[in-house]
Short mmCIF file of C-alpha atoms in Angstrom, two decimals:
data_model
loop_
_atom_site.label_atom_id
_atom_site.label_comp_id
_atom_site.label_asym_id
_atom_site.label_seq_id
_atom_site.Cartn_x
_atom_site.Cartn_y
_atom_site.Cartn_z
CA UNK A 263 55.15 39.13 -16.77
CA UNK A 264 55.47 42.72 -15.55
CA UNK A 265 52.21 44.28 -16.79
CA UNK A 266 54.02 47.56 -17.46
CA UNK A 267 54.27 49.53 -20.72
CA UNK A 268 57.98 50.36 -20.49
CA UNK A 269 60.77 48.56 -18.64
CA UNK A 270 63.84 50.58 -17.60
CA UNK A 271 66.91 48.66 -16.43
CA UNK A 272 68.85 51.02 -14.18
CA UNK A 273 67.79 53.61 -11.59
CA UNK A 274 70.44 56.30 -12.03
CA UNK A 275 70.24 59.70 -13.73
CA UNK A 276 69.47 58.37 -17.23
CA UNK A 277 66.90 55.76 -16.20
CA UNK A 278 64.94 57.96 -13.81
CA UNK A 279 64.97 60.94 -16.19
CA UNK A 280 63.36 58.71 -18.83
CA UNK A 281 60.90 57.28 -16.29
CA UNK A 282 59.62 60.70 -15.22
CA UNK A 283 58.93 61.77 -18.82
CA UNK A 284 57.30 58.45 -19.79
CA UNK A 285 55.13 58.29 -16.67
CA UNK A 286 52.95 61.13 -17.90
CA UNK A 287 51.36 58.62 -20.32
CA UNK A 288 52.77 55.14 -19.56
CA UNK A 289 53.11 52.67 -16.72
CA UNK A 290 56.83 52.34 -16.09
CA UNK A 291 58.84 49.76 -14.15
CA UNK A 292 62.39 50.68 -13.12
CA UNK A 293 64.79 47.92 -12.05
CA UNK A 294 67.79 48.52 -9.81
CA UNK A 295 70.43 45.81 -9.43
CA UNK A 296 70.84 46.61 -5.73
CA UNK A 297 69.67 49.71 -3.90
CA UNK A 298 67.88 52.39 -5.89
CA UNK A 299 70.81 54.77 -5.30
CA UNK A 300 73.52 52.14 -5.80
CA UNK A 301 74.68 53.20 -9.27
CA UNK A 302 77.34 55.64 -10.46
CA UNK A 303 75.12 58.75 -10.40
CA UNK A 304 75.30 59.08 -6.62
CA UNK A 305 79.11 58.96 -6.78
CA UNK A 306 79.51 61.91 -9.18
CA UNK A 307 81.26 64.75 -7.35
CA UNK A 308 82.02 67.46 -9.87
CA UNK A 309 78.80 68.60 -11.51
CA UNK A 310 76.98 69.14 -14.80
CA UNK A 311 78.34 71.15 -17.74
CA UNK A 312 76.03 73.72 -19.33
CA UNK A 313 76.39 77.09 -21.07
CA UNK A 314 74.89 79.50 -18.54
CA UNK A 315 77.58 82.15 -18.13
CA UNK A 316 77.68 85.46 -19.96
CA UNK A 317 80.46 85.25 -22.52
CA UNK A 318 80.22 81.47 -22.86
CA UNK A 319 78.61 80.01 -26.00
CA UNK A 320 77.24 76.71 -27.29
CA UNK A 321 79.99 76.78 -29.91
CA UNK A 322 82.66 77.01 -27.17
CA UNK A 323 81.19 74.03 -25.30
CA UNK A 324 80.97 72.05 -28.56
CA UNK A 325 84.58 72.92 -29.41
CA UNK A 326 85.88 71.94 -25.94
CA UNK A 327 84.02 68.62 -26.16
CA UNK A 328 85.40 67.90 -29.64
CA UNK A 329 88.97 68.80 -28.63
CA UNK A 330 88.82 66.48 -25.62
CA UNK A 331 87.29 63.75 -27.83
CA UNK A 332 90.19 64.02 -30.31
CA UNK A 333 87.86 64.53 -33.26
CA UNK A 334 86.09 61.20 -32.85
CA UNK A 335 82.86 62.76 -31.56
CA UNK A 336 79.78 62.89 -33.81
CA UNK A 337 79.22 66.62 -34.17
CA UNK A 338 75.42 66.45 -34.46
CA UNK A 339 75.30 64.59 -31.12
CA UNK A 340 77.59 67.10 -29.40
CA UNK A 341 75.52 70.03 -30.68
CA UNK A 342 72.26 68.34 -29.64
CA UNK A 343 73.46 67.65 -26.08
CA UNK A 344 75.09 71.05 -25.58
CA UNK A 345 72.02 72.92 -26.85
CA UNK A 346 69.70 70.93 -24.56
CA UNK A 347 71.90 71.37 -21.46
CA UNK A 348 70.36 74.58 -20.03
CA UNK A 349 66.83 73.13 -20.10
CA UNK A 350 68.10 69.92 -18.44
CA UNK A 351 69.49 72.04 -15.58
CA UNK A 352 66.18 73.92 -15.34
CA UNK A 353 64.23 70.63 -15.06
CA UNK A 354 66.53 69.42 -12.27
CA UNK A 355 66.12 72.65 -10.35
CA UNK A 356 62.36 72.26 -10.78
CA UNK A 357 62.36 68.84 -9.05
CA UNK A 358 64.38 70.24 -6.15
CA UNK A 359 68.10 69.80 -6.87
CA UNK A 360 69.67 72.50 -4.61
CA UNK A 361 72.39 73.82 -6.94
CA UNK A 362 74.92 76.19 -5.36
CA UNK A 363 74.21 79.84 -6.01
CA UNK A 364 76.22 83.03 -5.79
CA UNK A 365 74.76 86.53 -5.88
CA UNK A 366 71.36 85.21 -6.96
CA UNK A 367 72.51 83.06 -9.87
CA UNK A 368 73.94 79.56 -10.22
CA UNK A 369 77.55 79.23 -9.07
CA UNK A 370 79.69 77.87 -11.88
CA UNK A 371 83.03 76.15 -11.43
CA UNK A 372 85.62 75.19 -14.04
CA UNK A 373 87.21 71.83 -14.79
CA UNK A 374 89.98 70.46 -17.01
CA UNK A 375 89.39 70.90 -20.76
CA UNK A 376 86.73 73.63 -20.35
CA UNK A 377 87.44 77.13 -21.70
CA UNK A 378 84.83 78.74 -19.39
CA UNK A 379 83.24 78.32 -16.00
CA UNK A 380 80.20 76.22 -16.85
CA UNK A 381 79.89 73.48 -14.21
CA UNK A 382 76.76 73.73 -12.03
CA UNK A 383 77.16 71.79 -8.82
CA UNK A 384 75.87 70.98 -5.34
CA UNK A 385 79.02 71.48 -3.26
CA UNK A 386 81.29 68.57 -4.23
CA UNK A 387 78.55 65.92 -4.15
CA UNK A 388 76.35 66.83 -7.11
CA UNK A 389 75.48 63.26 -8.10
CA UNK A 390 74.13 62.36 -4.67
CA UNK A 391 71.84 65.42 -4.63
CA UNK A 392 70.58 64.67 -8.15
CA UNK A 393 69.99 60.99 -7.34
CA UNK A 394 67.98 61.87 -4.21
CA UNK A 395 65.80 64.38 -6.08
CA UNK A 396 65.10 61.93 -8.95
CA UNK A 397 64.22 59.07 -6.58
CA UNK A 398 61.91 61.39 -4.61
CA UNK A 399 60.13 62.47 -7.79
CA UNK A 400 59.85 58.89 -9.10
CA UNK A 401 58.50 57.54 -5.80
CA UNK A 402 55.85 60.25 -5.79
CA UNK A 403 54.57 59.31 -9.26
CA UNK A 404 51.74 56.75 -9.34
CA UNK A 405 52.74 55.43 -12.79
CA UNK A 406 56.30 54.50 -11.74
CA UNK A 407 57.14 51.24 -9.97
CA UNK A 408 60.67 51.08 -8.52
CA UNK A 409 61.99 47.56 -8.00
CA UNK A 410 65.36 47.20 -6.21
CA UNK A 411 67.45 44.00 -5.96
CA UNK A 412 66.66 42.82 -9.49
CA UNK A 413 69.70 41.53 -11.39
CA UNK A 414 69.04 41.58 -15.15
CA UNK A 415 70.34 38.44 -16.88
CA UNK A 416 69.41 38.67 -20.57
CA UNK A 417 67.06 40.60 -22.84
CA UNK A 418 63.86 38.89 -24.00
CA UNK A 419 64.14 38.64 -27.81
CA UNK A 420 62.31 36.77 -30.57
CA UNK A 421 64.03 33.48 -29.75
CA UNK A 422 62.41 33.54 -26.29
CA UNK A 423 58.89 33.69 -27.74
CA UNK A 424 56.61 30.71 -27.44
CA UNK A 425 56.35 30.92 -31.27
CA UNK A 426 59.45 32.66 -32.72
CA UNK A 427 58.96 34.70 -35.91
CA UNK A 428 62.47 35.90 -36.74
CA UNK A 429 61.88 39.50 -35.57
CA UNK A 430 64.80 41.68 -34.43
CA UNK A 431 62.92 42.99 -31.44
CA UNK A 432 63.19 43.19 -27.64
CA UNK A 433 60.29 42.73 -25.19
CA UNK A 434 61.90 43.15 -21.76
CA UNK A 435 64.30 40.98 -19.82
CA UNK A 436 64.82 38.02 -17.52
CA UNK A 437 65.99 39.16 -14.07
CA UNK A 438 67.04 37.41 -10.88
CA UNK A 439 65.03 38.59 -7.89
CA UNK A 440 67.77 38.71 -5.24
CA UNK A 441 65.20 38.60 -2.43
CA UNK A 442 63.51 35.37 -3.59
CA UNK A 443 66.34 33.77 -5.58
CA UNK A 444 63.88 33.24 -8.47
CA UNK A 445 64.27 34.41 -12.06
CA UNK A 446 61.37 36.57 -13.30
CA UNK A 447 60.37 37.28 -16.89
CA UNK A 448 59.54 41.00 -17.15
CA UNK A 449 57.97 42.02 -20.46
CA UNK A 450 57.10 45.43 -21.87
CA UNK A 451 56.42 47.15 -25.19
CA UNK A 452 59.69 49.11 -24.96
CA UNK A 453 62.88 48.55 -22.93
CA UNK A 454 65.53 51.11 -21.96
CA UNK A 455 69.02 50.07 -20.89
CA UNK A 456 70.41 52.57 -18.36
CA UNK A 457 72.81 50.17 -16.68
CA UNK A 458 76.00 52.24 -16.44
CA UNK A 459 79.52 51.33 -17.44
CA UNK A 460 81.99 48.47 -17.18
CA UNK A 461 84.54 49.93 -14.75
CA UNK A 462 84.76 46.81 -12.62
CA UNK A 463 86.64 45.02 -15.38
CA UNK A 464 89.65 46.83 -13.85
CA UNK A 465 91.50 46.28 -10.58
CA UNK A 466 91.45 49.98 -9.64
CA UNK A 467 88.25 51.82 -10.43
CA UNK A 468 86.21 54.70 -9.04
CA UNK A 469 83.03 52.94 -10.22
CA UNK A 470 80.60 51.30 -7.77
CA UNK A 471 80.61 47.53 -7.24
CA UNK A 472 77.77 47.04 -9.72
CA UNK A 473 79.49 48.61 -12.75
CA UNK A 474 79.96 45.27 -14.49
CA UNK A 475 78.98 46.11 -18.08
CA UNK A 476 75.60 44.36 -17.80
CA UNK A 477 73.66 46.39 -20.39
CA UNK A 478 76.51 46.37 -22.89
CA UNK A 479 76.94 42.58 -22.57
CA UNK A 480 73.18 41.90 -22.75
CA UNK A 481 72.73 44.10 -25.82
CA UNK A 482 75.71 42.45 -27.57
CA UNK A 483 74.34 38.95 -26.88
CA UNK A 484 70.94 40.06 -28.20
CA UNK A 485 72.48 41.30 -31.49
CA UNK A 486 73.33 45.00 -31.05
CA UNK A 487 76.47 46.62 -32.40
CA UNK A 488 78.91 47.99 -29.82
CA UNK A 489 81.26 50.90 -30.48
CA UNK A 490 84.51 52.44 -29.16
CA UNK A 491 85.00 50.13 -26.16
CA UNK A 492 88.76 50.72 -26.23
CA UNK A 493 88.21 54.20 -24.82
CA UNK A 494 88.23 53.61 -21.07
CA UNK A 495 88.74 56.83 -19.16
CA UNK A 496 91.11 56.71 -16.22
CA UNK A 497 90.50 59.44 -13.67
CA UNK A 498 93.86 60.96 -12.82
CA UNK A 499 93.22 61.48 -9.11
CA UNK A 500 91.84 58.68 -6.96
CA UNK A 501 92.91 58.75 -3.30
CA UNK A 502 95.82 56.38 -2.61
CA UNK A 503 94.84 54.66 0.63
CA UNK A 504 95.21 50.95 1.38
CA UNK A 505 92.08 50.92 3.57
CA UNK A 506 89.73 53.13 1.53
CA UNK A 507 88.87 52.04 -2.01
CA UNK A 508 87.41 54.09 -4.88
CA UNK A 509 87.51 57.52 -3.22
CA UNK A 510 87.68 60.04 -6.04
CA UNK A 511 89.29 63.47 -5.66
CA UNK A 512 87.23 65.60 -8.02
CA UNK A 513 88.64 67.28 -11.12
CA UNK A 514 87.47 70.57 -9.61
CA UNK A 515 90.37 70.49 -7.09
CA UNK A 516 92.70 71.01 -10.07
CA UNK A 517 90.17 73.38 -11.66
CA UNK A 518 90.38 75.61 -8.58
CA UNK A 519 94.20 75.68 -8.54
CA UNK A 520 95.44 72.33 -7.19
CA UNK A 521 98.96 71.31 -8.32
CA UNK A 522 100.31 67.83 -9.09
CA UNK A 523 103.75 67.27 -7.55
CA UNK A 524 106.46 64.64 -7.08
CA UNK A 525 106.45 63.46 -3.43
CA UNK A 526 109.47 64.50 -1.28
CA UNK A 527 112.34 62.03 -1.13
CA UNK A 528 112.45 61.44 -4.89
CA UNK A 529 114.28 63.35 -7.66
CA UNK A 530 112.32 66.57 -8.21
CA UNK A 531 110.49 66.07 -4.91
CA UNK A 532 107.98 68.84 -4.19
CA UNK A 533 108.03 70.11 -7.80
CA UNK A 534 105.12 70.29 -10.24
CA UNK A 535 105.45 67.98 -13.25
CA UNK A 536 102.45 68.79 -15.48
CA UNK A 537 104.18 71.82 -17.11
CA UNK A 538 106.63 69.31 -18.65
CA UNK A 539 103.78 67.39 -20.34
CA UNK A 540 101.26 69.95 -21.56
CA UNK A 541 100.94 73.76 -21.80
CA UNK A 542 97.51 73.49 -20.14
CA UNK A 543 99.28 72.00 -17.09
CA UNK A 544 96.84 70.62 -14.49
CA UNK A 545 93.88 71.72 -16.63
CA UNK A 546 94.79 69.42 -19.53
CA UNK A 547 92.18 66.76 -20.43
CA UNK A 548 92.05 63.67 -18.27
CA UNK A 549 93.84 61.31 -20.65
CA UNK A 550 96.86 63.63 -20.77
CA UNK A 551 96.96 64.06 -16.98
CA UNK A 552 96.46 60.33 -16.28
CA UNK A 553 99.28 59.35 -18.67
CA UNK A 554 101.58 61.97 -17.12
CA UNK A 555 100.94 60.61 -13.62
CA UNK A 556 101.37 57.03 -14.87
CA UNK A 557 104.68 58.06 -16.51
CA UNK A 558 106.04 59.65 -13.33
CA UNK A 559 104.94 56.73 -11.13
CA UNK A 560 106.70 54.24 -13.43
CA UNK A 561 109.76 56.45 -14.02
CA UNK A 562 110.47 56.99 -10.32
CA UNK A 563 108.94 53.80 -8.86
CA UNK A 564 106.35 55.79 -6.89
CA UNK A 565 103.23 54.44 -5.22
CA UNK A 566 101.45 57.76 -5.82
CA UNK A 567 101.92 61.45 -6.64
CA UNK A 568 100.76 64.45 -4.63
CA UNK A 569 97.78 66.71 -5.38
CA UNK A 570 98.35 69.93 -3.45
CA UNK A 571 95.87 72.78 -2.94
CA UNK A 572 97.28 73.82 0.46
CA UNK A 573 98.60 77.10 -1.04
CA UNK A 574 94.98 78.32 -1.33
CA UNK A 575 93.09 80.02 1.49
CA UNK A 576 91.86 77.33 3.96
CA UNK A 577 88.34 78.79 4.10
CA UNK A 578 88.17 78.71 0.28
CA UNK A 579 89.19 75.04 0.21
CA UNK A 580 86.77 74.02 2.98
CA UNK A 581 83.83 75.88 1.41
CA UNK A 582 84.44 74.51 -2.10
CA UNK A 583 85.17 70.90 -1.09
CA UNK A 584 83.35 70.30 2.21
CA UNK A 585 82.71 66.57 1.72
CA UNK A 586 86.20 65.76 0.48
CA UNK A 587 87.73 67.90 3.25
CA UNK A 588 85.78 66.09 5.99
CA UNK A 589 86.39 62.64 4.51
CA UNK A 590 90.14 63.23 4.22
CA UNK A 591 90.31 64.74 7.70
CA UNK A 592 88.81 61.48 9.01
CA UNK A 593 91.73 59.68 7.36
CA UNK A 594 94.30 61.99 8.93
CA UNK A 595 94.85 64.25 5.89
CA UNK A 596 94.20 68.00 6.19
CA UNK A 597 94.01 69.18 2.56
CA UNK A 598 94.26 72.83 3.66
CA UNK A 599 97.75 72.15 5.07
CA UNK A 600 99.18 69.13 3.23
CA UNK A 601 99.04 67.36 -0.14
CA UNK A 602 96.74 64.44 -0.99
CA UNK A 603 98.32 61.17 -2.24
CA UNK A 604 96.63 60.19 -5.54
CA UNK A 605 96.82 57.54 -8.29
CA UNK A 606 94.89 57.11 -11.56
CA UNK A 607 91.94 54.68 -11.57
CA UNK A 608 89.44 53.53 -14.20
CA UNK A 609 86.61 56.04 -14.13
CA UNK A 610 84.33 56.04 -17.17
CA UNK A 611 83.35 53.84 -20.12
CA UNK A 612 83.27 56.10 -23.19
CA UNK A 613 82.16 53.30 -25.55
CA UNK A 614 79.05 51.16 -25.39
CA UNK A 615 75.91 50.14 -27.25
CA UNK A 616 75.71 52.11 -30.49
CA UNK A 617 72.69 54.48 -30.48
CA UNK A 618 71.23 57.32 -32.54
CA UNK A 619 70.08 60.76 -31.36
CA UNK A 620 66.94 59.25 -29.80
CA UNK A 621 68.86 56.53 -27.94
CA UNK A 622 67.60 53.82 -30.34
CA UNK A 623 69.75 50.68 -30.71
CA UNK A 624 69.85 48.21 -33.64
CA UNK A 625 66.92 46.25 -32.15
CA UNK A 626 63.34 47.50 -32.32
CA UNK A 627 61.91 48.25 -28.90
CA UNK A 628 65.36 48.63 -27.27
CA UNK A 629 66.97 51.92 -26.24
CA UNK A 630 70.25 52.59 -24.42
CA UNK A 631 71.05 55.80 -22.51
CA UNK A 632 73.87 57.05 -20.31
CA UNK A 633 77.20 55.34 -19.75
CA UNK A 634 76.17 51.99 -21.28
CA UNK A 635 75.58 53.72 -24.64
CA UNK A 636 77.85 55.18 -27.31
CA UNK A 637 75.98 58.21 -28.61
CA UNK A 638 78.93 60.00 -30.21
CA UNK A 639 79.10 62.66 -27.48
CA UNK A 640 82.42 61.71 -25.87
CA UNK A 641 84.53 60.49 -28.78
CA UNK A 642 87.98 59.27 -27.74
CA UNK A 643 87.86 60.99 -24.33
CA UNK A 644 85.01 62.38 -22.23
CA UNK A 645 85.16 66.04 -21.27
CA UNK A 646 84.66 66.53 -17.52
CA UNK A 647 81.04 66.88 -16.34
CA UNK A 648 79.53 65.92 -19.71
CA UNK A 649 78.52 62.47 -18.38
CA UNK A 650 75.61 63.43 -16.12
CA UNK A 651 74.54 65.86 -18.82
CA UNK A 652 74.35 63.02 -21.38
CA UNK A 653 72.13 61.05 -18.97
CA UNK A 654 69.57 63.85 -18.66
CA UNK A 655 69.49 64.78 -22.35
CA UNK A 656 69.35 61.22 -23.70
CA UNK A 657 67.02 59.92 -20.98
CA UNK A 658 64.62 62.67 -22.04
CA UNK A 659 65.19 62.05 -25.79
CA UNK A 660 64.57 58.29 -25.56
CA UNK A 661 61.40 58.78 -23.53
CA UNK A 662 60.02 61.36 -25.97
CA UNK A 663 60.82 59.12 -28.94
CA UNK A 664 58.90 56.23 -27.33
CA UNK A 665 55.91 58.49 -26.67
CA UNK A 666 55.99 59.95 -30.19
CA UNK A 667 56.01 56.52 -31.86
CA UNK A 668 53.89 54.65 -29.29
CA UNK A 669 51.58 53.10 -31.87
CA UNK A 670 54.55 51.22 -33.38
CA UNK A 671 55.15 49.35 -30.10
CA UNK A 672 53.02 46.21 -30.17
CA UNK A 673 52.04 44.43 -26.93
CA UNK A 674 54.55 41.74 -25.90
CA UNK A 675 53.84 38.22 -27.20
CA UNK A 676 53.70 35.03 -25.16
CA UNK A 677 57.22 34.40 -23.88
CA UNK A 678 58.79 31.24 -22.48
CA UNK A 679 59.61 31.28 -18.76
CA UNK A 680 63.14 30.82 -17.41
CA UNK A 681 64.23 27.18 -17.64
CA UNK A 682 66.35 25.88 -14.78
CA UNK A 683 65.20 22.27 -14.96
CA UNK A 684 68.68 20.98 -15.82
CA UNK A 685 70.85 22.95 -13.39
CA UNK A 686 72.06 22.40 -9.83
CA UNK A 687 73.12 24.72 -7.00
CA UNK A 688 76.76 25.69 -7.21
CA UNK A 689 79.18 24.14 -4.71
CA UNK A 690 82.21 25.84 -6.30
CA UNK A 691 81.78 29.60 -5.75
CA UNK A 692 85.59 29.84 -5.56
CA UNK A 693 85.54 29.61 -9.39
CA UNK A 694 83.74 32.95 -9.56
CA UNK A 695 86.03 34.69 -7.09
CA UNK A 696 89.20 33.35 -8.73
CA UNK A 697 88.13 34.33 -12.25
CA UNK A 698 86.89 37.78 -11.17
CA UNK A 699 90.21 38.56 -9.44
CA UNK A 700 92.30 37.23 -12.33
CA UNK A 701 90.31 39.19 -14.92
CA UNK A 702 90.55 42.53 -13.14
CA UNK A 703 94.29 42.17 -12.53
CA UNK A 704 95.32 41.31 -16.08
CA UNK A 705 92.98 43.96 -17.52
CA UNK A 706 94.74 46.54 -15.32
CA UNK A 707 98.22 45.32 -16.31
CA UNK A 708 97.64 44.61 -20.01
CA UNK A 709 94.74 46.87 -21.09
CA UNK A 710 95.30 49.87 -18.82
CA UNK A 711 96.51 53.44 -19.38
CA UNK A 712 99.40 52.35 -21.67
CA UNK A 713 99.00 49.33 -23.97
CA UNK A 714 101.11 47.28 -26.39
CA UNK A 715 100.21 44.69 -29.04
CA UNK A 716 101.77 41.92 -26.93
CA UNK A 717 99.86 42.91 -23.79
CA UNK A 718 96.58 42.99 -25.72
CA UNK A 719 97.30 39.57 -27.23
CA UNK A 720 97.98 38.12 -23.78
CA UNK A 721 94.74 39.60 -22.46
CA UNK A 722 92.78 38.12 -25.41
CA UNK A 723 94.16 34.62 -24.72
CA UNK A 724 93.25 34.79 -21.04
CA UNK A 725 89.74 36.11 -21.76
CA UNK A 726 89.10 33.25 -24.20
CA UNK A 727 90.15 30.68 -21.57
CA UNK A 728 88.01 32.25 -18.85
CA UNK A 729 85.00 32.61 -21.15
CA UNK A 730 84.99 28.90 -22.01
CA UNK A 731 85.34 28.00 -18.32
CA UNK A 732 82.55 30.35 -17.24
CA UNK A 733 80.25 29.29 -20.13
CA UNK A 734 80.46 25.66 -19.02
CA UNK A 735 79.88 26.65 -15.38
CA UNK A 736 76.97 28.96 -16.32
CA UNK A 737 75.24 26.16 -18.25
CA UNK A 738 75.25 23.79 -15.30
CA UNK A 739 74.48 25.81 -12.17
CA UNK A 740 71.61 27.94 -10.88
CA UNK A 741 72.34 31.62 -11.58
CA UNK A 742 73.52 33.93 -8.81
CA UNK A 743 74.19 37.67 -8.90
CA UNK A 744 77.96 37.06 -8.81
CA UNK A 745 77.83 34.60 -11.71
CA UNK A 746 75.68 36.94 -13.82
CA UNK A 747 78.14 39.78 -13.20
CA UNK A 748 81.21 37.66 -13.95
CA UNK A 749 79.70 36.54 -17.27
CA UNK A 750 79.01 40.17 -18.18
CA UNK A 751 82.45 41.38 -17.04
CA UNK A 752 84.13 38.80 -19.27
CA UNK A 753 81.98 39.85 -22.23
CA UNK A 754 82.77 43.52 -21.61
CA UNK A 755 86.50 42.76 -21.28
CA UNK A 756 86.38 40.81 -24.55
CA UNK A 757 84.77 43.80 -26.32
CA UNK A 758 87.37 46.21 -24.86
CA UNK A 759 90.26 44.03 -26.05
CA UNK A 760 88.71 43.38 -29.49
CA UNK A 761 88.28 47.13 -29.96
CA UNK A 762 91.78 47.97 -28.70
CA UNK A 763 93.37 45.44 -31.06
CA UNK A 764 91.40 46.83 -34.00
CA UNK A 765 92.66 50.40 -33.44
CA UNK A 766 96.10 50.70 -35.03
CA UNK A 767 96.88 54.18 -33.68
CA UNK A 768 96.96 56.14 -30.42
CA UNK A 769 94.07 58.53 -29.91
CA UNK A 770 92.57 60.02 -26.75
CA UNK A 771 92.23 57.40 -24.03
CA UNK A 772 93.68 54.60 -26.16
CA UNK A 773 97.48 54.73 -26.08
CA UNK A 774 99.40 51.88 -27.74
CA UNK A 775 103.20 52.12 -27.62
CA UNK A 776 103.40 50.10 -30.87
CA UNK A 777 101.25 52.70 -32.69
CA UNK A 778 102.12 55.97 -30.90
CA UNK A 779 100.81 58.31 -33.64
CA UNK A 780 97.21 59.15 -34.52
CA UNK A 781 95.95 58.33 -38.02
CA UNK A 782 95.02 61.36 -40.18
CA UNK A 783 91.31 60.46 -40.15
CA UNK A 784 89.35 59.71 -36.97
CA UNK A 785 87.28 56.53 -37.32
CA UNK A 786 85.01 54.79 -34.84
CA UNK A 787 85.58 51.17 -33.88
CA UNK A 788 82.29 49.35 -34.48
CA UNK A 789 81.97 45.68 -33.51
CA UNK A 790 79.18 43.62 -35.10
CA UNK A 791 77.85 40.46 -33.38
CA UNK A 792 78.02 37.18 -35.35
#
């Protein structure tokens, strides 16, 4: 048992924001699956969207978000997040995030889909600076315990009680302590899922190794509804390099004038192609740009396309993108003089555990915030730099809701410990590796940027086969981190495919060649557990 008031699963922007608010009155335990800074937050390059510029308005930010989301956003959520953005930036500055400034005020950049400059940033490594500041603040707070190397397995629900009562409530989780190899039962009055997305269901992804859909899968198994999982965002510009994986070239390179071109040696070599696809050209929303790149790669048999900002002043490029410039230079690419080879890669999970404006799920005592949740902010496609913003606003909202209704959170009951009396150590780890590789490859091929009914059907058959194989394996061997992740990846993949098959149209990030048109009315896909 943890002996803490609130358990937070995930140590990124959403989890630590909630922890810092709660710690004023509660004892908080924060679990990280690996290192404290191992989640997606530290990887975010671009920045945080907020209305701070003269001439910009909340209504403009709301409209841009709704346009990118293809009308599937919940307007009250978009308004709530947009209106709370400036104070979220102020809180971050207060804990020491060193945002770039110009002439005494915050420097704002612009990204695809935004009608104004409204992206606050720390060079081109905003997420890393935010993550460091949040960890520093959390470590300094006596009411916060940070526990790395804890792999959450399942939520503790009524059926895990010593004397079940039929309540739809959560009291913490079971987690594998990677240091000891033992499973611990961690209970609390309230639990917050801040576990990130499910990017690692795909072969090519900008997400970190741990983005295996853990919170989404755990919440689904516990009885929560899951929404809009078909909307997987593919970032248009991931570096194409056979040695370096997952290196993202930020949206801001296009925002500051970078052009997408056909590589030399092919028809139209050296020419821009985005003007053929959208009047907004390189500043079109990500789904449009990713599909355009995918189209050109398939049409011409390319390995990649070029992203070229070499026509800009070299000092401008180096000062705006110092980390990317240095990293590329180390790989033999000088972005001030030559183009960057790029391909699309899975980047963000727009769907997730269905939540309300306070981050509440269907189960009492359980909240979900950040990328693992579906709050209604992103709709069918996330607008650039709204993701970190969602983490800060909803991390704060969930924490304040818990504090406001604290008397409704009863102390956790007696809970059964983890039973591994009938399992043995695995001698067949090749099963995990084989299934992981197979899953990610067919998800990329069948449930990627462009889908068809037949591809989705094939993916569903393969998922069903793998799930039965893994379920049998899981029931007979002692859990490991890899096995826990594989089980969750398969569950996340199943939810993605179920959602994609249910949507009989193309909208935003979901493009099905068999249903190329959008339906007149935008409707969410909501899956309900049995």
